[in-house]
């Protein structure tokens, strides 16, 4: 497995979290939702990244950059959700896009797993 996309994905996670903390400290979001939001961002991206990395070893024709795309999209969704308080419908739509990217990369996954996203 090529480690460059993995390192880039980790960088995306760190930068997104730092951007969120920087913006949140200068707004009322930091007071009201600091712990829950940061925990949600880190946990959500961590789960997707871990599952994608584990499954990448099962498929020989796996594209490493799909992990990067999925993690980047999830990072952006999490950041927007915390800052703008997205509606449930828009959040679901964006999560379905992320799930679609992951599902295209991992056709071995059962459809019920996509619901968990």
PDB file of C-alpha atoms in Angstrom:
ATOM      1  CA  UNK A   1       0.000   0.000   0.000  1.00  0.00           C
ATOM      2  CA  UNK A   2       1.307   3.410  -0.929  1.00  0.00           C
ATOM      3  CA  UNK A   3       1.705   5.459   2.258  1.00  0.00           C
ATOM      4  CA  UNK A   4       1.620   8.904   0.637  1.00  0.00           C
ATOM      5  CA  UNK A   5      -2.218   9.088   0.375  1.00  0.00           C
ATOM      6  CA  UNK A   6      -2.493   7.801   3.939  1.00  0.00           C
ATOM      7  CA  UNK A   7      -0.191  10.552   5.188  1.00  0.00           C
ATOM      8  CA  UNK A   8      -2.089  13.157   3.165  1.00  0.00           C
ATOM      9  CA  UNK A   9      -5.373  11.896   4.648  1.00  0.00           C
ATOM     10  CA  UNK A  10      -3.966  12.210   8.164  1.00  0.00           C
ATOM     11  CA  UNK A  11      -2.834  15.736   7.320  1.00  0.00           C
ATOM     12  CA  UNK A  12      -6.362  16.568   6.122  1.00  0.00           C
ATOM     13  CA  UNK A  13      -7.759  15.321   9.434  1.00  0.00           C
ATOM     14  CA  UNK A  14      -5.323  17.402  11.471  1.00  0.00           C
ATOM     15  CA  UNK A  15      -5.740  20.574   9.407  1.00  0.00           C
ATOM     16  CA  UNK A  16      -9.546  20.329   9.459  1.00  0.00           C
ATOM     17  CA  UNK A  17      -9.592  19.860  13.210  1.00  0.00           C
ATOM     18  CA  UNK A  18      -7.232  22.806  13.698  1.00  0.00           C
ATOM     19  CA  UNK A  19      -9.376  25.007  11.443  1.00  0.00           C
ATOM     20  CA  UNK A  20     -12.462  24.052  13.417  1.00  0.00           C
ATOM     21  CA  UNK A  21     -10.774  24.841  16.737  1.00  0.00           C
ATOM     22  CA  UNK A  22      -9.461  28.167  15.393  1.00  0.00           C
ATOM     23  CA  UNK A  23     -12.913  29.245  14.163  1.00  0.00           C
ATOM     24  CA  UNK A  24     -14.742  27.862  17.176  1.00  0.00           C
ATOM     25  CA  UNK A  25     -12.560  29.730  19.677  1.00  0.00           C
ATOM     26  CA  UNK A  26     -13.548  33.001  18.043  1.00  0.00           C
ATOM     27  CA  UNK A  27     -17.268  32.330  18.118  1.00  0.00           C
ATOM     28  CA  UNK A  28     -20.012  31.183  20.422  1.00  0.00           C
ATOM     29  CA  UNK A  29     -19.741  27.643  19.058  1.00  0.00           C
ATOM     30  CA  UNK A  30     -16.722  27.038  21.274  1.00  0.00           C
ATOM     31  CA  UNK A  31     -18.717  27.702  24.421  1.00  0.00           C
ATOM     32  CA  UNK A  32     -21.742  25.600  23.521  1.00  0.00           C
ATOM     33  CA  UNK A  33     -20.438  22.652  21.534  1.00  0.00           C
ATOM     34  CA  UNK A  34     -16.694  22.378  22.039  1.00  0.00           C
ATOM     35  CA  UNK A  35     -16.311  18.866  23.421  1.00  0.00           C
ATOM     36  CA  UNK A  36     -19.130  17.185  21.496  1.00  0.00           C
ATOM     37  CA  UNK A  37     -18.149  18.656  18.139  1.00  0.00           C
ATOM     38  CA  UNK A  38     -14.425  17.983  18.317  1.00  0.00           C
ATOM     39  CA  UNK A  39     -15.094  14.450  19.515  1.00  0.00           C
ATOM     40  CA  UNK A  40     -17.582  13.894  16.658  1.00  0.00           C
ATOM     41  CA  UNK A  41     -15.167  15.156  14.007  1.00  0.00           C
ATOM     42  CA  UNK A  42     -12.237  13.081  15.232  1.00  0.00           C
ATOM     43  CA  UNK A  43     -14.301   9.934  15.833  1.00  0.00           C
ATOM     44  CA  UNK A  44     -16.145  10.106  12.512  1.00  0.00           C
ATOM     45  CA  UNK A  45     -13.028  10.627  10.431  1.00  0.00           C
ATOM     46  CA  UNK A  46     -11.108   8.061  12.475  1.00  0.00           C
ATOM     47  CA  UNK A  47     -13.704   5.339  11.883  1.00  0.00           C
ATOM     48  CA  UNK A  48     -13.882   5.935   8.125  1.00  0.00           C
ATOM     49  CA  UNK A  49     -10.112   6.141   7.831  1.00  0.00           C
ATOM     50  CA  UNK A  50      -9.533   2.973   9.873  1.00  0.00           C
ATOM     51  CA  UNK A  51     -12.119   0.916   7.986  1.00  0.00           C
ATOM     52  CA  UNK A  52     -10.832   2.159   4.637  1.00  0.00           C
ATOM     53  CA  UNK A  53      -7.250   1.332   5.557  1.00  0.00           C
ATOM     54  CA  UNK A  54      -8.085  -2.170   6.792  1.00  0.00           C
ATOM     55  CA  UNK A  55     -10.169  -2.957   3.727  1.00  0.00           C
ATOM     56  CA  UNK A  56      -7.453  -1.654   1.424  1.00  0.00           C
ATOM     57  CA  UNK A  57      -5.343  -4.682   2.292  1.00  0.00           C
ATOM     58  CA  UNK A  58      -8.136  -7.043   1.185  1.00  0.00           C
ATOM     59  CA  UNK A  59      -8.314  -5.734  -2.373  1.00  0.00           C
ATOM     60  CA  UNK A  60      -5.251  -5.757  -4.554  1.00  0.00           C
ATOM     61  CA  UNK A  61      -6.706  -3.328  -7.114  1.00  0.00           C
ATOM     62  CA  UNK A  62      -7.606  -0.803  -4.435  1.00  0.00           C
ATOM     63  CA  UNK A  63      -7.004   2.843  -5.251  1.00  0.00           C
ATOM     64  CA  UNK A  64      -5.248   4.463  -2.300  1.00  0.00           C
ATOM     65  CA  UNK A  65      -6.594   7.845  -3.258  1.00  0.00           C
ATOM     66  CA  UNK A  66     -10.171   6.747  -2.525  1.00  0.00           C
ATOM     67  CA  UNK A  67      -9.264   6.798   1.168  1.00  0.00           C
ATOM     68  CA  UNK A  68      -8.023  10.342   0.729  1.00  0.00           C
ATOM     69  CA  UNK A  69     -11.217  11.418  -1.045  1.00  0.00           C
ATOM     70  CA  UNK A  70     -13.504   9.819   1.536  1.00  0.00           C
ATOM     71  CA  UNK A  71     -11.610  11.258   4.497  1.00  0.00           C
ATOM     72  CA  UNK A  72     -11.416  14.691   2.899  1.00  0.00           C
ATOM     73  CA  UNK A  73     -15.155  14.743   2.175  1.00  0.00           C
ATOM     74  CA  UNK A  74     -15.944  13.600   5.700  1.00  0.00           C
ATOM     75  CA  UNK A  75     -13.646  16.267   7.121  1.00  0.00           C
ATOM     76  CA  UNK A  76     -15.387  18.985   5.120  1.00  0.00           C
ATOM     77  CA  UNK A  77     -18.856  17.691   6.080  1.00  0.00           C
ATOM     78  CA  UNK A  78     -17.942  17.569   9.766  1.00  0.00           C
ATOM     79  CA  UNK A  79     -16.473  21.057   9.659  1.00  0.00           C
ATOM     80  CA  UNK A  80     -19.484  22.525   7.858  1.00  0.00           C
ATOM     81  CA  UNK A  81     -21.901  20.706  10.146  1.00  0.00           C
ATOM     82  CA  UNK A  82     -20.301  22.155  13.263  1.00  0.00           C
ATOM     83  CA  UNK A  83     -19.939  25.689  11.955  1.00  0.00           C
ATOM     84  CA  UNK A  84     -23.164  26.116  10.001  1.00  0.00           C
ATOM     85  CA  UNK A  85     -25.449  23.675  11.823  1.00  0.00           C
ATOM     86  CA  UNK A  86     -26.544  21.933   8.624  1.00  0.00           C
ATOM     87  CA  UNK A  87     -30.080  20.657   8.282  1.00  0.00           C
ATOM     88  CA  UNK A  88     -30.680  16.927   8.627  1.00  0.00           C
ATOM     89  CA  UNK A  89     -31.555  16.560   4.942  1.00  0.00           C
ATOM     90  CA  UNK A  90     -28.421  18.288   3.674  1.00  0.00           C
ATOM     91  CA  UNK A  91     -26.234  16.369   6.119  1.00  0.00           C
ATOM     92  CA  UNK A  92     -27.811  13.081   4.993  1.00  0.00           C
ATOM     93  CA  UNK A  93     -27.278  14.006   1.328  1.00  0.00           C
ATOM     94  CA  UNK A  94     -23.583  14.763   1.866  1.00  0.00           C
ATOM     95  CA  UNK A  95     -23.114  11.608   3.950  1.00  0.00           C
ATOM     96  CA  UNK A  96     -24.673   9.578   1.139  1.00  0.00           C
ATOM     97  CA  UNK A  97     -22.099  11.060  -1.255  1.00  0.00           C
ATOM     98  CA  UNK A  98     -19.318  10.024   1.133  1.00  0.00           C
ATOM     99  CA  UNK A  99     -20.885   6.580   1.489  1.00  0.00           C
ATOM    100  CA  UNK A 100     -21.076   6.294  -2.298  1.00  0.00           C
ATOM    101  CA  UNK A 101     -17.381   7.091  -2.677  1.00  0.00           C
ATOM    102  CA  UNK A 102     -16.489   4.489  -0.068  1.00  0.00           C
ATOM    103  CA  UNK A 103     -18.874   1.937  -1.571  1.00  0.00           C
ATOM    104  CA  UNK A 104     -17.392   2.366  -5.053  1.00  0.00           C
ATOM    105  CA  UNK A 105     -13.994   1.647  -3.559  1.00  0.00           C
ATOM    106  CA  UNK A 106     -15.203  -1.355  -1.560  1.00  0.00           C
ATOM    107  CA  UNK A 107     -17.867  -3.314  -3.458  1.00  0.00           C
ATOM    108  CA  UNK A 108     -17.368  -6.180  -0.994  1.00  0.00           C
ATOM    109  CA  UNK A 109     -19.153  -4.225   1.724  1.00  0.00           C
ATOM    110  CA  UNK A 110     -22.733  -5.116   2.521  1.00  0.00           C
ATOM    111  CA  UNK A 111     -25.278  -2.340   1.840  1.00  0.00           C
ATOM    112  CA  UNK A 112     -26.348  -2.265   5.506  1.00  0.00           C
ATOM    113  CA  UNK A 113     -22.889  -1.020   6.455  1.00  0.00           C
ATOM    114  CA  UNK A 114     -23.461   2.094   4.354  1.00  0.00           C
ATOM    115  CA  UNK A 115     -26.450   2.988   6.526  1.00  0.00           C
ATOM    116  CA  UNK A 116     -24.117   3.365   9.504  1.00  0.00           C
ATOM    117  CA  UNK A 117     -22.392   6.263   7.774  1.00  0.00           C
TER     118      UNK A 117
END
